[in-house]
Short mmCIF file of C-alpha atoms and ligand atoms in Angstrom, two decimals:
data_model
loop_
_atom_site.label_atom_id
_atom_site.label_comp_id
_atom_site.label_asym_id
_atom_site.label_seq_id
_atom_site.Cartn_x
_atom_site.Cartn_y
_atom_site.Cartn_z
CA MET A 14 12.13 -5.67 -29.15
CA LEU A 15 15.83 -5.15 -28.45
CA PRO A 16 17.54 -8.46 -29.19
CA TYR A 17 19.48 -8.67 -25.91
CA LEU A 18 16.40 -8.33 -23.65
CA ARG A 19 14.84 -11.27 -21.81
CA SER A 20 12.20 -12.80 -24.07
CA ASP A 21 9.39 -12.72 -21.46
CA LEU A 22 9.83 -8.98 -20.80
CA ALA A 23 7.72 -8.03 -23.84
CA GLN A 24 4.59 -9.31 -22.07
CA LEU A 25 5.13 -7.24 -18.93
CA VAL A 26 3.70 -3.80 -18.33
CA ALA A 27 5.28 -1.16 -16.10
CA TYR A 28 3.37 0.04 -13.04
CA THR A 29 1.64 3.31 -13.98
CA PRO A 30 0.75 5.45 -10.98
CA HIS A 31 -1.72 7.55 -12.98
CA PRO A 32 -3.30 5.31 -15.63
CA GLY A 33 -5.44 7.20 -18.10
CA GLY A 34 -2.72 9.58 -19.23
CA ALA A 35 -2.60 11.90 -16.25
CA GLY A 36 1.07 11.19 -15.59
CA HIS A 37 2.12 14.78 -16.13
CA ALA A 38 -0.93 16.47 -14.69
CA PRO A 39 0.52 17.33 -11.27
CA THR A 40 3.23 19.52 -12.82
CA GLU A 41 0.92 20.91 -15.49
CA MET A 42 -1.66 22.23 -13.04
CA PRO A 43 -0.36 21.97 -9.51
CA GLN A 44 -3.11 23.99 -7.80
CA LEU A 45 -6.01 22.75 -9.84
CA LEU A 46 -5.80 19.01 -9.55
CA ASP A 47 -7.14 17.08 -6.54
CA ARG A 48 -4.86 14.04 -6.49
CA LEU A 49 -7.03 11.39 -4.86
CA ASP A 50 -5.61 8.41 -6.74
CA THR A 51 -2.65 7.11 -4.69
CA ASN A 52 -3.86 7.15 -1.07
CA GLU A 53 -1.25 9.60 0.19
CA SER A 54 -1.87 11.98 3.07
CA PRO A 55 -3.60 15.09 1.71
CA VAL A 56 -1.40 17.35 3.85
CA ASP A 57 2.36 17.84 3.72
CA LEU A 58 4.72 18.02 6.70
CA SER A 59 4.32 21.20 8.73
CA GLU A 60 6.46 24.27 8.04
CA GLU A 61 8.27 23.56 11.29
CA LEU A 62 9.20 19.99 10.35
CA LYS A 63 10.27 21.12 6.89
CA GLN A 64 12.59 23.63 8.51
CA LYS A 65 14.01 20.95 10.76
CA LEU A 66 14.63 18.80 7.72
CA SER A 67 16.34 21.68 5.87
CA TRP A 68 18.50 22.25 8.90
CA LEU A 69 19.53 18.59 8.83
CA VAL A 70 20.43 18.89 5.14
CA GLN A 71 22.52 21.97 5.83
CA GLN A 72 24.18 21.00 9.10
CA GLU A 73 24.11 17.26 9.66
CA ILE A 74 23.92 15.26 6.46
CA GLU A 75 27.23 14.81 4.66
CA SER A 76 26.36 14.60 0.98
CA ASN A 77 29.82 13.27 0.12
CA ARG A 78 29.42 10.31 2.48
CA TYR A 79 27.41 7.15 1.95
CA PRO A 80 24.28 6.81 4.05
CA ASP A 81 24.25 4.54 7.10
CA GLY A 82 23.72 1.20 5.37
CA SER A 83 22.79 -0.48 8.66
CA HIS A 84 19.90 1.97 9.34
CA ALA A 85 20.76 1.49 13.02
CA GLN A 86 19.12 4.61 14.41
CA LEU A 87 16.04 4.35 12.24
CA LYS A 88 15.51 0.68 13.10
CA GLY A 89 15.66 1.54 16.79
CA ALA A 90 13.04 4.26 16.36
CA ILE A 91 10.76 1.99 14.30
CA ALA A 92 11.05 -0.88 16.81
CA LYS A 93 9.99 1.49 19.56
CA TYR A 94 7.07 2.88 17.56
CA VAL A 95 5.80 -0.59 16.58
CA THR A 96 6.04 -1.78 20.18
CA GLU A 97 4.18 1.25 21.46
CA SER A 98 1.37 0.99 18.93
CA ALA A 99 0.50 -2.70 19.44
CA PRO A 100 -0.54 -4.70 22.47
CA LEU A 101 2.71 -6.64 22.97
CA THR A 102 4.08 -8.62 25.89
CA THR A 103 7.68 -8.52 24.64
CA PRO A 104 8.98 -5.46 22.80
CA ILE A 105 9.95 -5.65 19.12
CA ALA A 106 13.76 -5.60 18.77
CA PRO A 107 15.71 -3.76 16.04
CA GLU A 108 16.83 -7.23 14.79
CA GLN A 109 13.20 -7.82 13.84
CA ILE A 110 13.14 -4.80 11.51
CA SER A 111 14.37 -4.33 7.94
CA VAL A 112 14.13 -0.90 6.30
CA SER A 113 13.66 -0.35 2.60
CA ASN A 114 13.22 2.15 -0.22
CA GLY A 115 9.45 2.07 0.05
CA SER A 116 7.77 -1.20 1.00
CA ASP A 117 7.85 -1.97 -2.74
CA GLU A 118 11.54 -2.77 -2.30
CA LEU A 119 10.73 -5.21 0.52
CA ILE A 120 8.21 -6.98 -1.70
CA ARG A 121 11.04 -7.56 -4.17
CA SER A 122 13.48 -8.65 -1.45
CA ILE A 123 10.92 -11.13 -0.13
CA LEU A 124 10.44 -12.59 -3.60
CA ILE A 125 14.20 -12.83 -4.16
CA ALA A 126 14.70 -14.50 -0.78
CA THR A 127 11.93 -17.07 -1.26
CA CYS A 128 10.91 -17.83 -4.84
CA LEU A 129 13.75 -16.98 -7.21
CA SER A 130 15.54 -19.62 -9.34
CA GLY A 131 12.33 -21.55 -9.93
CA GLU A 132 11.89 -22.39 -6.23
CA GLY A 133 8.46 -20.91 -5.61
CA SER A 134 5.23 -19.37 -6.87
CA ILE A 135 3.14 -16.74 -5.07
CA LEU A 136 -0.57 -16.64 -4.27
CA VAL A 137 -2.71 -13.49 -4.33
CA ALA A 138 -6.50 -12.96 -4.13
CA GLN A 139 -7.78 -10.50 -6.72
CA PRO A 140 -8.54 -7.65 -6.50
CA THR A 141 -5.53 -6.62 -4.41
CA PHE A 142 -2.42 -4.44 -4.50
CA SER A 143 -0.89 -4.94 -7.95
CA MET A 144 2.79 -4.72 -7.05
CA TYR A 145 3.03 -8.30 -5.75
CA GLY A 146 2.13 -9.73 -9.15
CA ILE A 147 4.02 -7.11 -11.16
CA THR A 148 7.25 -7.57 -9.20
CA ALA A 149 6.97 -11.38 -9.21
CA LYS A 150 6.64 -11.39 -12.98
CA THR A 151 9.73 -9.19 -13.46
CA LEU A 152 11.64 -11.90 -11.58
CA GLY A 153 10.12 -14.74 -13.59
CA ILE A 154 8.13 -15.95 -10.56
CA PRO A 155 4.72 -17.54 -11.33
CA VAL A 156 1.66 -15.80 -9.87
CA VAL A 157 -1.37 -17.89 -8.88
CA THR A 158 -4.57 -15.90 -8.38
CA VAL A 159 -7.85 -16.73 -6.69
CA GLY A 160 -11.00 -14.64 -6.38
CA ARG A 161 -12.97 -13.01 -3.60
CA SER A 162 -16.62 -12.98 -2.51
CA PRO A 163 -18.94 -10.07 -3.40
CA ASP A 164 -17.77 -8.47 -0.14
CA PHE A 165 -14.14 -9.12 -1.07
CA GLU A 166 -13.41 -11.91 1.36
CA ILE A 167 -10.76 -14.26 -0.03
CA ASN A 168 -12.17 -17.40 -1.63
CA LEU A 169 -10.54 -19.67 0.95
CA PRO A 170 -11.54 -23.04 -0.57
CA ALA A 171 -10.05 -21.88 -3.88
CA ALA A 172 -6.91 -20.66 -2.11
CA GLN A 173 -6.56 -23.96 -0.27
CA ALA A 174 -7.02 -25.89 -3.52
CA ALA A 175 -4.46 -23.70 -5.30
CA ILE A 176 -1.89 -24.46 -2.62
CA ALA A 177 -2.62 -28.19 -2.82
CA GLN A 178 -2.47 -28.26 -6.61
CA THR A 179 0.36 -25.88 -7.49
CA GLN A 180 3.62 -27.68 -8.14
CA ASN A 181 6.85 -26.93 -9.99
CA PRO A 182 7.27 -24.60 -8.30
CA PRO A 183 4.96 -24.81 -5.25
CA ILE A 184 3.44 -21.77 -3.57
CA ARG A 185 6.02 -20.33 -1.22
CA VAL A 186 4.43 -16.95 -0.39
CA VAL A 187 0.87 -15.75 0.23
CA PHE A 188 0.41 -11.97 0.03
CA VAL A 189 -2.50 -10.28 1.83
CA VAL A 190 -3.23 -6.63 2.58
CA HIS A 191 -4.79 -5.75 5.94
CA PRO A 192 -6.96 -3.78 5.13
CA ASN A 193 -7.02 -4.66 1.44
CA SER A 194 -6.39 -2.21 -1.36
CA PRO A 195 -8.39 -1.27 -3.43
CA THR A 196 -11.37 -2.51 -1.43
CA GLY A 197 -10.71 -1.25 2.13
CA ASN A 198 -11.75 -4.40 4.05
CA ALA A 199 -9.65 -5.78 6.91
CA LEU A 200 -8.91 -9.51 7.18
CA THR A 201 -11.79 -11.43 8.77
CA GLU A 202 -11.43 -13.98 11.57
CA ALA A 203 -11.96 -16.76 9.01
CA GLU A 204 -9.19 -15.41 6.78
CA LEU A 205 -6.84 -15.01 9.75
CA ALA A 206 -7.60 -18.55 10.93
CA TRP A 207 -6.79 -19.87 7.45
CA LEU A 208 -3.48 -17.96 7.38
CA ARG A 209 -2.58 -19.33 10.83
CA ASN A 210 -3.09 -22.85 9.56
CA LEU A 211 -0.76 -22.55 6.59
CA PRO A 212 2.30 -24.81 6.86
CA GLU A 213 5.63 -23.33 7.96
CA GLN A 214 7.19 -23.66 4.50
CA ILE A 215 4.80 -20.98 3.23
CA LEU A 216 5.62 -17.38 4.07
CA VAL A 217 2.62 -15.19 4.92
CA VAL A 218 3.10 -11.51 4.04
CA VAL A 219 0.63 -9.20 5.79
CA ASP A 220 0.90 -5.76 4.21
CA GLU A 221 -0.27 -3.22 6.81
CA ALA A 222 0.28 -0.10 4.69
CA TYR A 223 -2.90 1.42 6.18
CA PHE A 224 -2.35 0.37 9.81
CA GLU A 225 -2.43 3.91 11.20
CA PHE A 226 -5.95 4.35 9.77
CA SER A 227 -7.37 0.91 10.51
CA GLN A 228 -5.56 0.15 13.79
CA THR A 229 -5.73 -3.51 12.74
CA THR A 230 -2.44 -5.37 13.08
CA VAL A 231 -1.11 -8.91 13.46
CA VAL A 232 2.19 -7.77 15.01
CA ALA A 233 1.33 -9.44 18.32
CA GLU A 234 1.27 -12.82 16.56
CA LEU A 235 4.75 -12.56 15.05
CA ALA A 236 6.39 -14.00 18.18
CA GLN A 237 4.69 -17.37 17.58
CA ARG A 238 4.88 -17.29 13.78
CA PRO A 239 8.33 -17.41 12.17
CA ASN A 240 6.62 -17.72 8.76
CA TRP A 241 4.80 -14.38 8.98
CA VAL A 242 6.11 -10.95 8.03
CA VAL A 243 4.35 -7.61 8.43
CA LEU A 244 5.03 -4.81 5.94
CA ARG A 245 4.49 -1.17 6.80
CA THR A 246 5.21 2.13 5.05
CA LEU A 247 5.72 5.78 5.92
CA SER A 248 4.15 6.74 2.57
CA LYS A 249 0.60 7.03 3.87
CA ALA A 250 -0.28 8.30 7.37
CA PHE A 251 3.28 9.52 8.01
CA ARG A 252 3.18 11.84 4.96
CA LEU A 253 6.53 10.71 3.54
CA ALA A 254 5.61 9.20 0.16
CA GLY A 255 8.25 11.42 -1.46
CA HIS A 256 10.98 9.99 0.73
CA ARG A 257 10.30 6.30 0.04
CA VAL A 258 10.54 4.57 3.41
CA GLY A 259 9.05 1.18 4.18
CA TYR A 260 9.84 -1.46 6.75
CA ALA A 261 9.28 -5.12 7.59
CA ILE A 262 8.73 -6.71 10.99
CA ALA A 263 9.51 -10.43 11.30
CA HIS A 264 11.58 -13.18 12.89
CA PRO A 265 15.28 -12.14 13.09
CA GLU A 266 16.34 -14.97 10.73
CA LEU A 267 13.93 -13.85 8.04
CA ILE A 268 15.07 -10.24 8.56
CA ALA A 269 18.71 -11.37 8.15
CA ALA A 270 17.78 -13.03 4.84
CA LEU A 271 16.05 -9.87 3.61
CA GLU A 272 19.10 -7.79 4.56
CA LYS A 273 21.31 -10.18 2.55
CA VAL A 274 19.48 -9.66 -0.72
CA ARG A 275 18.92 -5.89 -0.60
CA LEU A 276 21.20 -3.23 -2.09
CA PRO A 277 23.79 -2.01 0.45
CA TYR A 278 22.80 1.69 0.48
CA ASN A 279 19.12 1.33 -0.32
CA LEU A 280 17.91 4.34 1.65
CA PRO A 281 19.39 7.85 1.09
CA SER A 282 20.58 9.84 4.13
CA LEU A 283 17.83 12.42 3.67
CA SER A 284 15.13 9.75 3.62
CA GLN A 285 16.51 8.19 6.79
CA ALA A 286 16.57 11.62 8.45
CA ALA A 287 13.01 12.37 7.30
CA ALA A 288 11.81 9.03 8.64
CA GLU A 289 13.46 9.56 12.02
CA LEU A 290 11.99 13.05 12.21
CA ALA A 291 8.50 11.85 11.30
CA ILE A 292 8.60 9.04 13.86
CA ALA A 293 9.88 11.41 16.54
CA HIS A 294 6.91 13.71 15.80
CA ARG A 295 4.41 10.91 15.34
CA ASP A 296 1.95 12.27 17.89
CA THR A 297 1.54 15.47 15.89
CA LEU A 298 1.52 13.78 12.48
CA LEU A 299 -0.95 11.08 13.42
CA SER A 300 -3.24 13.43 15.32
CA SER A 301 -4.91 14.44 12.05
CA ILE A 302 -6.19 10.89 11.47
CA PRO A 303 -9.48 11.05 13.46
CA ALA A 304 -10.65 14.06 11.42
CA LEU A 305 -9.73 12.28 8.20
CA LEU A 306 -11.66 9.18 9.27
CA ALA A 307 -14.67 11.36 10.08
CA GLU A 308 -14.45 12.78 6.55
CA ARG A 309 -14.27 9.23 5.19
CA ASP A 310 -17.39 8.22 7.10
CA GLN A 311 -19.23 11.24 5.85
CA LEU A 312 -18.32 10.38 2.26
CA LEU A 313 -19.39 6.79 2.89
CA SER A 314 -22.76 7.90 4.17
CA ILE A 315 -23.35 10.30 1.27
CA TRP A 316 -22.40 7.76 -1.38
CA SER A 317 -24.16 4.81 0.30
CA SER A 318 -27.49 6.52 -0.13
CA HIS A 319 -26.92 7.32 -3.81
CA PRO A 320 -29.11 5.11 -6.04
CA ARG A 321 -26.43 4.73 -8.71
CA LEU A 322 -23.54 3.79 -6.43
CA GLN A 323 -22.59 0.58 -4.67
CA VAL A 324 -20.22 1.45 -1.83
CA TRP A 325 -18.23 -0.77 0.52
CA SER A 326 -17.28 0.23 4.04
CA SER A 327 -13.60 0.99 4.55
CA THR A 328 -11.16 0.80 7.44
CA ALA A 329 -8.53 2.74 5.46
CA ASN A 330 -8.12 6.26 4.01
CA PHE A 331 -9.85 5.46 0.74
CA ILE A 332 -13.23 4.29 -0.52
CA PHE A 333 -14.07 1.72 -3.19
CA LEU A 334 -17.29 2.02 -5.12
CA ARG A 335 -18.92 0.69 -8.25
CA LEU A 336 -21.65 2.09 -10.49
CA LYS A 337 -25.13 0.60 -10.39
CA LEU A 338 -26.19 0.73 -14.01
CA GLY A 339 -28.96 -1.85 -14.14
CA ASP A 340 -29.15 -4.20 -17.06
CA VAL A 341 -26.23 -3.23 -19.33
CA SER A 342 -23.52 -5.26 -21.05
CA PRO A 343 -20.08 -5.53 -19.42
CA GLU A 344 -18.67 -3.43 -22.29
CA GLN A 345 -21.26 -0.72 -21.69
CA ALA A 346 -20.57 -0.80 -17.93
CA GLU A 347 -16.83 -0.43 -18.52
CA ALA A 348 -17.40 2.41 -20.99
CA THR A 349 -19.61 4.26 -18.49
CA LEU A 350 -17.07 3.79 -15.72
CA GLU A 351 -14.34 5.17 -17.99
CA GLU A 352 -16.61 8.10 -18.84
CA VAL A 353 -17.16 8.93 -15.15
CA PHE A 354 -13.42 8.62 -14.47
CA GLN A 355 -12.49 10.86 -17.42
CA GLN A 356 -15.13 13.48 -16.59
CA LEU A 357 -13.94 13.65 -13.00
CA ARG A 358 -10.39 14.06 -14.24
CA SER A 359 -11.30 16.79 -16.70
CA GLN A 360 -13.04 18.63 -13.85
CA GLY A 361 -9.88 18.34 -11.75
CA THR A 362 -10.39 15.26 -9.56
CA LEU A 363 -7.95 12.44 -10.21
CA ILE A 364 -9.02 9.09 -8.76
CA ARG A 365 -8.15 5.47 -9.54
CA LYS A 366 -10.21 3.35 -11.92
CA ILE A 367 -9.53 -0.19 -10.85
CA SER A 368 -11.16 -3.64 -10.61
CA GLY A 369 -14.39 -2.56 -12.25
CA GLY A 370 -14.84 0.33 -9.83
CA LEU A 371 -13.40 3.56 -8.52
CA ARG A 372 -11.00 3.95 -5.62
CA ILE A 373 -11.11 7.42 -4.12
CA THR A 374 -8.58 8.64 -1.56
CA VAL A 375 -10.02 10.71 1.29
CA GLY A 376 -8.55 14.18 0.84
CA THR A 377 -8.90 17.52 2.59
CA PRO A 378 -12.46 18.62 3.43
CA SER A 379 -12.57 20.95 0.41
CA GLU A 380 -11.21 18.27 -1.91
CA ASN A 381 -13.83 15.84 -0.63
CA GLN A 382 -16.60 18.37 -1.10
CA ARG A 383 -15.52 18.95 -4.70
CA THR A 384 -15.43 15.18 -5.29
CA VAL A 385 -18.98 14.81 -3.95
CA GLU A 386 -20.31 17.68 -6.09
CA ARG A 387 -18.52 16.63 -9.25
CA LEU A 388 -19.47 12.96 -8.94
CA GLN A 389 -23.08 13.91 -8.23
CA GLY A 390 -23.18 16.12 -11.33
CA ILE A 391 -21.65 13.44 -13.55
CA LEU A 392 -24.02 10.74 -12.25
CA ASP A 393 -27.01 13.03 -12.79
CA SER A 394 -26.01 13.48 -16.44
CA LEU A 395 -25.62 9.76 -17.18
C1 PLP B 1 0.63 2.41 -0.69
C2 PLP B 1 0.89 0.99 -0.45
C3 PLP B 1 2.18 0.56 -0.12
C4 PLP B 1 3.28 1.54 0.03
O1 PLP B 1 4.32 1.35 -0.83
P1 PLP B 1 5.62 2.22 -0.64
O2 PLP B 1 6.54 1.57 -1.63
O3 PLP B 1 6.08 2.05 0.77
O4 PLP B 1 5.28 3.63 -0.96
C5 PLP B 1 2.38 -0.78 0.13
N1 PLP B 1 1.35 -1.66 0.09
C6 PLP B 1 0.11 -1.27 -0.21
C7 PLP B 1 -1.00 -2.25 -0.21
C8 PLP B 1 -0.15 0.06 -0.49
O5 PLP B 1 -1.40 0.45 -0.80
#
C-alpha cells in the first residue's frame, strides 16, 4: 500500500454498484441488458421534460458561474412537496430542508456532524443499505450491527443491549430504512415505538428513499422529535438518479449543522434545475407508480407460488427472494445462488445478489416478463 495512506484504509472496500463484474455492461450492450439491480425508475424523463432541461442549459444556466450554494429555490419546492404529500398540521419550512449530492452525501454529513473525532458509533440492523456502514468506516467511525428476524424485523432486544453496552464511543446514530433495502419491509409499530423511546442524545435517521412507492413516512412526527431526521432522494421515483439529488428533513438546528459540514457548492446548477423541473412536474412523473406497483404485485404472486423460491412481500419497487434448495450446505447454497445470478446476467438480466438472496428491481412490463421467463428456465435446470 502507498506509504502515505491511512493504515486502516487497506481493509476497506469501495462500494461497487454492479458486483460480479458487470460494471461496464451498460455501455457494452445498452439495448440488451435489463438493469434491474439498482432500484432506479425503469423509464427516463419524457421527451418534453428533456427538451425543457436542454432549454435551461442553453438559455438559463450560466456555466461560468457557481451554482446557488444556498439551494433556496429548490428547498422551497421540496418543502412544499413534502408538506403536500404527508398529513401535516404545520407545513414544513425551507429551514427544515438540506439538499445534497444524492442522499449518500447526507449520510456522510450526518456522520461528520455526529460521530467524528471518536465521539460516536453507529447502529445498523443487517441486512440493510450498505452505505451507512461503508461511509462510517471511511471516517473511522465504529459500526455496531444487530440482526433481524426471519421476516426482517429488527432484533430490538439486541439493539437495546447494543446501545446499553457500547461505550468509547457510545452509539450516537441509529440508521433505519423505511421500507428497508434489500428486503422491502416497512418499519413495524414495534420498531417505531422502540425508535420513539430512544434518548435524545441518539439521532434516529429514517431513510425514506422509497417513500413514493410505499407511502409510508414519519415526517408528521418530526415536529415533536428533534432527534429524528428523514432522508429522501430523487434517484428513485423521480427518475433523476443521474443528477444526484437527495434531501433531509429535520429540526432547523440539525439542518444548520448539516449545512455547516457540507461542501459549499455540492449540487451542480444542472442538477438543481433538473430537481426543480421534476418536482414541478411531479404529478406526471409519479402517475406511473400505480402501474409499477401492479407489476410488482404480479411478480410477487408468480414467484410466491414457485416451489423453489421464498419471497417476501414488498412495499417498495423491488423484490427480495431466496432460493429454497432443501438440505444443502451453506457453501452449496451460495454457489447455486451465484450460478442463478450469473446465468441471469449472461441472458441479459442484471439483478443484485445480496444477503443470501436476490434483489430484483421492478422494471418495465417487458423487462419483468423476461425476468420471469429467464428465472423460471434457470430454476428448471437446477
Ligand atoms: C437508492 C437509495 C438511496 C439513494 O441514494 P442517492 O445517493 O440519493 O442516489 C438512499 N438510501 C437507500 C436505502 C437507497 O436504497
